[in-house]
Tab-separated table of C-alpha atoms and ligand atoms in Angstrom:
chain	number	residue	atom	x	y	z
A	26	MET	CA	-164.587	-9.739	-138.941
A	27	LEU	CA	-165.697	-6.108	-138.443
A	28	GLN	CA	-169.180	-5.642	-136.833
A	29	LEU	CA	-171.503	-3.502	-138.936
A	30	TRP	CA	-174.513	-1.914	-138.464
A	31	THR	CA	-176.959	-0.411	-141.399
A	32	SER	CA	-180.193	1.586	-141.159
A	33	ALA	CA	-180.545	1.213	-145.174
A	34	ARG	CA	-183.715	-0.542	-145.335
A	35	TYR	CA	-185.301	2.004	-143.366
A	36	THR	CA	-185.679	4.609	-145.965
A	37	PHE	CA	-187.728	7.819	-145.883
A	38	PRO	CA	-189.476	10.171	-148.483
A	39	LEU	CA	-187.807	13.233	-149.887
A	40	PRO	CA	-188.884	15.728	-152.035
A	41	LEU	CA	-187.150	16.031	-155.237
A	42	GLY	CA	-183.769	17.661	-155.498
A	43	HIS	CA	-183.620	17.281	-151.838
A	44	ARG	CA	-180.225	17.951	-150.823
A	45	PHE	CA	-179.704	14.703	-148.181
A	46	PRO	CA	-178.199	11.741	-150.107
A	47	ILE	CA	-180.482	9.407	-148.538
A	48	ALA	CA	-179.359	6.808	-151.112
A	49	LYS	CA	-175.956	6.616	-150.120
A	50	TYR	CA	-176.754	4.325	-147.375
A	51	GLU	CA	-177.832	1.584	-149.767
A	52	ARG	CA	-175.269	2.034	-151.813
A	53	LEU	CA	-172.791	1.845	-149.143
A	54	ARG	CA	-174.526	-1.624	-147.918
A	55	GLU	CA	-174.204	-2.508	-151.193
A	56	GLN	CA	-170.330	-1.803	-151.985
A	57	ILE	CA	-169.751	-3.395	-148.434
A	58	VAL	CA	-170.830	-6.664	-149.451
A	59	ILE	CA	-169.419	-6.308	-152.667
A	60	SER	CA	-166.080	-5.841	-151.230
A	61	GLY	CA	-166.036	-8.583	-148.647
A	62	ILE	CA	-165.382	-6.120	-146.011
A	63	GLY	CA	-169.010	-7.287	-144.536
A	64	SER	CA	-171.109	-10.286	-145.109
A	65	ALA	CA	-174.301	-11.363	-143.906
A	66	GLY	CA	-173.282	-12.475	-140.440
A	67	SER	CA	-171.498	-9.357	-139.704
A	68	LEU	CA	-173.995	-6.728	-141.178
A	69	HIS	CA	-176.541	-6.081	-138.926
A	70	GLU	CA	-180.118	-4.216	-138.711
A	71	PRO	CA	-180.251	-2.251	-135.415
A	72	GLU	CA	-183.285	-2.518	-132.839
A	73	PRO	CA	-185.195	0.710	-132.773
A	74	ALA	CA	-183.804	2.826	-129.877
A	75	THR	CA	-186.373	2.896	-126.981
A	76	ARG	CA	-188.237	6.318	-125.836
A	77	ALA	CA	-186.280	5.618	-122.307
A	78	ALA	CA	-182.678	5.333	-124.284
A	79	LEU	CA	-183.719	8.673	-126.034
A	80	LEU	CA	-184.665	10.520	-122.776
A	81	ARG	CA	-181.443	10.068	-121.394
A	82	VAL	CA	-180.113	12.511	-123.599
A	83	HIS	CA	-183.451	14.587	-125.347
A	84	THR	CA	-186.591	16.176	-123.532
A	85	PRO	CA	-189.556	14.146	-123.405
A	86	ASP	CA	-191.386	17.327	-124.897
A	87	TYR	CA	-189.225	16.964	-128.216
A	88	VAL	CA	-189.004	12.910	-128.251
A	89	ASP	CA	-192.949	12.879	-128.026
A	90	ARG	CA	-193.713	15.448	-130.415
A	91	PHE	CA	-191.287	14.444	-133.164
A	92	VAL	CA	-192.721	10.659	-132.855
A	93	ASP	CA	-196.140	11.723	-132.883
A	94	GLY	CA	-195.954	14.171	-135.701
A	95	ARG	CA	-196.260	17.549	-133.768
A	96	LEU	CA	-193.142	19.025	-134.466
A	97	GLY	CA	-194.134	22.621	-136.082
A	98	GLU	CA	-193.438	24.319	-139.486
A	99	SER	CA	-190.592	26.336	-138.206
A	100	GLU	CA	-188.988	23.104	-136.371
A	101	LEU	CA	-189.321	20.955	-139.410
A	102	ARG	CA	-187.533	23.750	-141.624
A	103	ARG	CA	-184.534	23.827	-138.912
A	104	LEU	CA	-184.276	19.902	-139.340
A	105	GLY	CA	-184.480	20.175	-143.057
A	106	PHE	CA	-186.670	17.445	-143.650
A	107	PRO	CA	-190.074	16.654	-143.485
A	108	TRP	CA	-192.048	14.349	-141.076
A	109	SER	CA	-193.110	10.954	-142.123
A	110	THR	CA	-193.527	7.846	-139.812
A	111	ALA	CA	-191.216	5.980	-141.937
A	112	LEU	CA	-188.469	9.052	-141.033
A	113	VAL	CA	-189.227	8.110	-137.074
A	114	GLU	CA	-188.581	4.718	-138.240
A	115	ARG	CA	-185.392	5.447	-139.547
A	116	SER	CA	-184.413	8.293	-136.782
A	117	LEU	CA	-184.714	5.234	-134.466
A	118	ARG	CA	-183.181	2.493	-136.036
A	119	SER	CA	-180.220	5.006	-136.772
A	120	VAL	CA	-180.038	5.991	-132.954
A	121	GLY	CA	-179.879	2.121	-132.204
A	122	GLY	CA	-177.166	1.217	-134.506
A	123	THR	CA	-175.138	3.793	-132.885
A	124	CYS	CA	-175.681	2.317	-129.156
A	125	GLU	CA	-174.923	-1.309	-130.585
A	126	ALA	CA	-171.846	-0.345	-132.648
A	127	ALA	CA	-170.382	1.265	-129.529
A	128	THR	CA	-171.327	-1.653	-127.253
A	129	ALA	CA	-169.951	-3.639	-129.865
A	130	ALA	CA	-166.956	-1.820	-129.966
A	131	LEU	CA	-166.155	-2.427	-126.446
A	132	GLU	CA	-166.002	-6.056	-126.748
A	133	ASN	CA	-164.419	-6.223	-130.698
A	134	GLY	CA	-162.093	-3.268	-130.452
A	135	VAL	CA	-163.864	-1.211	-133.488
A	136	ALA	CA	-167.296	-1.957	-134.771
A	137	MET	CA	-168.965	0.800	-137.177
A	138	ASN	CA	-172.552	1.987	-138.133
A	139	LEU	CA	-172.956	2.835	-141.304
A	140	ALA	CA	-175.287	5.902	-140.163
A	141	GLY	CA	-175.356	8.195	-137.298
A	142	GLY	CA	-172.820	10.914	-136.203
A	143	THR	CA	-175.944	13.167	-136.059
A	144	HIS	CA	-174.745	15.838	-134.380
A	145	HIS	CA	-176.370	18.923	-134.890
A	146	ALA	CA	-179.123	17.296	-132.767
A	147	PHE	CA	-179.731	19.301	-129.178
A	148	ALA	CA	-181.483	17.851	-126.307
A	149	ASP	CA	-184.718	19.672	-127.170
A	150	HIS	CA	-184.433	20.013	-130.880
A	151	GLY	CA	-182.935	18.697	-134.210
A	152	GLU	CA	-181.191	20.691	-137.423
A	153	GLY	CA	-179.400	20.551	-140.251
A	154	PHE	CA	-180.510	17.042	-140.856
A	155	CYS	CA	-180.054	15.721	-137.534
A	156	VAL	CA	-183.227	14.508	-135.495
A	157	PHE	CA	-181.671	12.557	-132.503
A	158	ASN	CA	-178.054	12.718	-131.180
A	159	ASP	CA	-177.402	9.016	-131.764
A	160	VAL	CA	-173.569	9.581	-130.297
A	161	ALA	CA	-175.084	11.172	-127.026
A	162	VAL	CA	-177.199	8.620	-126.554
A	163	ALA	CA	-175.289	5.697	-127.036
A	164	ILE	CA	-172.604	7.423	-124.749
A	165	ARG	CA	-175.305	7.951	-122.175
A	166	LEU	CA	-176.501	4.340	-122.094
A	167	LEU	CA	-173.056	2.733	-122.150
A	168	GLN	CA	-172.393	5.031	-118.790
A	169	ASN	CA	-175.540	4.366	-117.462
A	170	THR	CA	-175.537	0.486	-117.558
A	171	GLY	CA	-171.567	0.835	-115.828
A	172	ARG	CA	-169.802	-0.117	-118.997
A	173	VAL	CA	-167.760	2.919	-119.461
A	174	CYS	CA	-167.164	6.040	-117.269
A	175	ARG	CA	-165.209	8.361	-119.438
A	176	VAL	CA	-165.653	9.071	-123.460
A	177	ALA	CA	-163.767	10.660	-125.949
A	178	ILE	CA	-165.521	12.080	-129.314
A	179	ILE	CA	-163.480	12.645	-131.908
A	180	ASP	CA	-165.596	14.691	-134.390
A	181	LEU	CA	-164.001	14.988	-138.057
A	182	ASP	CA	-166.958	15.782	-140.082
A	183	VAL	CA	-166.513	19.070	-141.489
A	184	HIS	CA	-169.186	20.829	-139.703
A	185	GLN	CA	-168.743	21.456	-135.833
A	186	GLY	CA	-171.051	19.285	-133.559
A	187	ASN	CA	-173.076	22.210	-131.793
A	188	GLY	CA	-175.848	20.067	-130.802
A	189	THR	CA	-173.188	17.712	-128.918
A	190	ASN	CA	-170.963	20.245	-127.650
A	191	ALA	CA	-174.124	21.665	-126.046
A	192	ILE	CA	-175.414	18.302	-124.455
A	193	PHE	CA	-171.830	17.548	-122.929
A	194	ALA	CA	-171.220	21.009	-121.505
A	195	GLY	CA	-170.037	21.007	-118.434
A	196	ASP	CA	-169.967	17.321	-118.232
A	197	GLU	CA	-166.073	16.111	-117.351
A	198	SER	CA	-166.636	12.456	-118.147
A	199	VAL	CA	-167.004	13.422	-122.173
A	200	PHE	CA	-164.279	15.121	-124.005
A	201	THR	CA	-165.297	16.537	-127.279
A	202	PHE	CA	-163.050	17.166	-129.734
A	203	SER	CA	-163.907	18.837	-133.024
A	204	MET	CA	-161.677	19.797	-136.265
A	205	HIS	CA	-164.197	21.637	-138.735
A	206	GLY	CA	-164.411	24.429	-140.977
A	207	GLY	CA	-164.427	27.644	-139.146
A	208	ARG	CA	-166.536	29.284	-141.737
A	209	ASN	CA	-169.038	26.520	-142.283
A	210	TYR	CA	-172.565	25.819	-140.635
A	211	PRO	CA	-173.333	25.901	-137.830
A	212	PHE	CA	-172.390	29.443	-138.103
A	213	GLN	CA	-172.826	30.065	-134.194
A	214	LYS	CA	-170.940	27.551	-132.875
A	215	VAL	CA	-171.007	26.033	-129.346
A	216	PRO	CA	-167.512	25.180	-127.934
A	217	GLY	CA	-166.878	22.006	-126.975
A	218	SER	CA	-163.494	20.703	-125.043
A	219	LEU	CA	-161.057	21.057	-128.180
A	220	ASP	CA	-162.259	23.019	-131.320
A	221	VAL	CA	-160.210	23.153	-134.175
A	222	GLU	CA	-161.154	25.495	-136.848
A	223	LEU	CA	-159.895	24.918	-140.353
A	224	ALA	CA	-159.331	27.306	-143.192
A	225	ASP	CA	-161.347	27.064	-146.411
A	226	GLY	CA	-159.174	25.244	-148.701
A	227	THR	CA	-157.195	23.440	-146.110
A	228	ARG	CA	-155.357	20.607	-147.886
A	229	ASP	CA	-153.959	17.278	-146.646
A	230	ASP	CA	-150.507	18.291	-145.472
A	231	ASP	CA	-152.227	20.914	-143.281
A	232	TYR	CA	-155.188	18.901	-142.164
A	233	LEU	CA	-153.349	15.931	-141.097
A	234	SER	CA	-150.691	17.821	-138.947
A	235	GLN	CA	-153.402	19.828	-137.270
A	236	LEU	CA	-154.749	16.506	-136.507
A	237	ALA	CA	-151.495	14.397	-135.648
A	238	ASP	CA	-150.665	17.439	-133.045
A	239	HIS	CA	-153.801	17.526	-131.658
A	240	LEU	CA	-155.213	13.929	-131.100
A	241	PRO	CA	-152.516	12.414	-128.454
A	242	ALA	CA	-153.185	15.305	-125.736
A	243	VAL	CA	-156.583	15.068	-126.624
A	244	LEU	CA	-156.609	10.900	-125.542
A	245	SER	CA	-154.321	12.118	-122.626
A	246	ARG	CA	-156.623	15.158	-121.421
A	247	ALA	CA	-159.933	12.774	-121.745
A	248	GLU	CA	-158.633	9.478	-120.315
A	249	PRO	CA	-161.181	8.001	-122.040
A	250	ASP	CA	-162.420	4.259	-121.638
A	251	LEU	CA	-163.849	4.613	-125.372
A	252	VAL	CA	-163.675	6.567	-128.387
A	253	VAL	CA	-166.621	7.484	-130.471
A	254	TYR	CA	-165.294	8.697	-134.220
A	255	LEU	CA	-167.561	10.684	-136.677
A	256	ALA	CA	-165.478	9.852	-139.579
A	257	GLY	CA	-167.521	12.448	-142.104
A	258	ALA	CA	-166.469	12.404	-145.479
A	259	ASP	CA	-167.370	16.138	-145.860
A	260	PRO	CA	-163.777	17.234	-145.709
A	261	HIS	CA	-163.455	15.934	-149.037
A	262	GLU	CA	-162.694	18.170	-151.708
A	263	SER	CA	-165.329	17.174	-154.095
A	264	ASP	CA	-167.933	17.644	-151.372
A	265	THR	CA	-170.450	20.419	-152.130
A	266	LEU	CA	-170.907	21.385	-148.649
A	267	GLY	CA	-167.503	21.190	-147.440
A	268	ARG	CA	-165.155	23.835	-148.622
A	269	LEU	CA	-162.082	21.812	-147.596
A	270	SER	CA	-159.667	20.165	-150.128
A	271	VAL	CA	-158.962	17.157	-148.397
A	272	SER	CA	-158.171	13.820	-151.025
A	273	PHE	CA	-159.421	10.687	-150.307
A	274	ASP	CA	-156.047	9.551	-149.924
A	275	GLY	CA	-156.037	12.117	-146.969
A	276	LEU	CA	-159.131	10.797	-145.902
A	277	ALA	CA	-157.620	7.549	-145.666
A	278	ARG	CA	-154.321	8.807	-144.028
A	279	ARG	CA	-156.890	10.342	-141.332
A	280	ASP	CA	-158.656	7.366	-140.702
A	281	ALA	CA	-155.804	5.349	-140.018
A	282	LEU	CA	-154.165	7.628	-137.812
A	283	VAL	CA	-157.037	7.855	-135.583
A	284	LEU	CA	-157.473	4.094	-135.421
A	285	GLU	CA	-153.599	3.423	-135.127
A	286	LEU	CA	-153.179	5.725	-132.262
A	287	CYS	CA	-156.534	4.605	-130.433
A	288	ARG	CA	-154.881	1.315	-130.461
A	289	GLU	CA	-151.610	1.783	-129.734
A	290	VAL	CA	-153.201	3.452	-126.550
A	291	GLY	CA	-155.696	0.231	-125.944
A	292	LEU	CA	-158.966	2.247	-126.741
A	293	PRO	CA	-161.863	0.618	-128.600
A	294	VAL	CA	-163.707	2.758	-130.865
A	295	ALA	CA	-166.752	3.086	-132.352
A	296	ILE	CA	-167.494	4.456	-135.659
A	297	THR	CA	-170.589	6.810	-137.041
A	298	ILE	CA	-170.061	8.070	-140.690
A	299	ALA	CA	-171.567	11.591	-140.432
A	300	GLY	CA	-171.858	13.722	-143.637
A	301	GLY	CA	-170.849	13.317	-146.632
A	302	TYR	CA	-172.630	15.262	-149.685
A	303	GLY	CA	-170.075	14.610	-152.580
A	304	ARG	CA	-171.258	16.185	-156.197
A	305	ASN	CA	-170.636	12.492	-157.416
A	306	LEU	CA	-172.382	10.102	-154.466
A	307	GLU	CA	-169.841	7.680	-155.507
A	308	ASP	CA	-167.266	9.652	-154.209
A	309	THR	CA	-168.941	9.946	-150.991
A	310	ILE	CA	-169.567	6.249	-150.821
A	311	GLN	CA	-165.816	5.617	-151.400
A	312	ILE	CA	-164.766	7.478	-148.571
A	313	HIS	CA	-167.091	5.672	-146.274
A	314	LEU	CA	-166.352	2.278	-147.664
A	315	GLU	CA	-162.118	3.309	-147.231
A	316	THR	CA	-163.448	3.975	-143.407
A	317	ALA	CA	-164.566	0.718	-143.260
A	318	ARG	CA	-161.919	-1.194	-144.793
A	319	ILE	CA	-159.273	0.238	-142.724
A	320	ALA	CA	-161.370	-0.168	-139.412
A	321	SER	CA	-161.736	-3.526	-140.415
A	322	ARG	CA	-157.922	-3.966	-139.631
A	323	TYR	CA	-158.501	-2.995	-136.065
A	324	ALA	CA	-161.725	-5.105	-135.296
A	325	SER	CA	-159.520	-7.538	-133.106
A	326	PRO	CA	-160.205	-7.282	-129.283
A	327	ILE	CA	-157.993	-4.829	-127.399
A	328	GLY	CA	-154.787	-6.484	-126.282
A	329	VAL	CA	-155.162	-9.367	-128.340
A	330	PRO	CA	-152.227	-9.157	-131.422
A	331	ARG	CA	-154.023	-8.477	-134.724
A	332	PRO	CA	-154.110	-11.115	-137.708
B	22	LIG	ZN1	-171.071	17.436	-141.843
């Protein structure tokens, strides 16, 4: 069964009308159980990431000031959240979930954090609703404990992972691949190993053919031991922040393409859900749920035939 991590219980207060869809995590957790994709035995609550784990990526100054509630006004504005102790707890648990899912992926072929993918977080600051860079922390954890050497990040959130790219700039051991809206946030892109910029309104055929063209080269250039996949729901046509026109079916085919190719070449995949800001919250949940459903087909150790 697919092993899943959820931070849904660790919610935090937001002002009325705030754009961040905090409700999606709890709804997604519910739907995972109702659909039978997850159960009490396979749906885990993560431990909070430790300070030592965060310091493998983030500066002590940023970590300590965030945890202690000493970020300035402008730093909080850039982050997009009001500070609270609940936000601290949630942020640490969300990073923990990606660390645990990445570790489990090595055993089980695929594992998934129903949160995370906070790729706009830099070493020394957060922005765009991203406090800590969970993917970077998880990769450093696995590298520093000798479980992986090389990692490929496949970032298909519609926004570029500027923080991730900055963190791994010049590091040959981590290949950062991103397909994102060229005219979308962040307006100042940070170059990764391979960036594919998509035009506003890009539809299924174009989106999927570009992905299919690039993915094999990404995996052969990266020579990874592990793939971390950011399965953002925000390329969807109904997304309020996405600017693309990819359908439900197109996103499902995207997920299948990534997971099938990784399995063909024997690579474990850790999945994070990343962004999703559907006009209708249920659309976003449906997309993340479908990612989990497709992932569950690949939840078997590499090299063992699938059921
Ligand atoms: Zn996004």
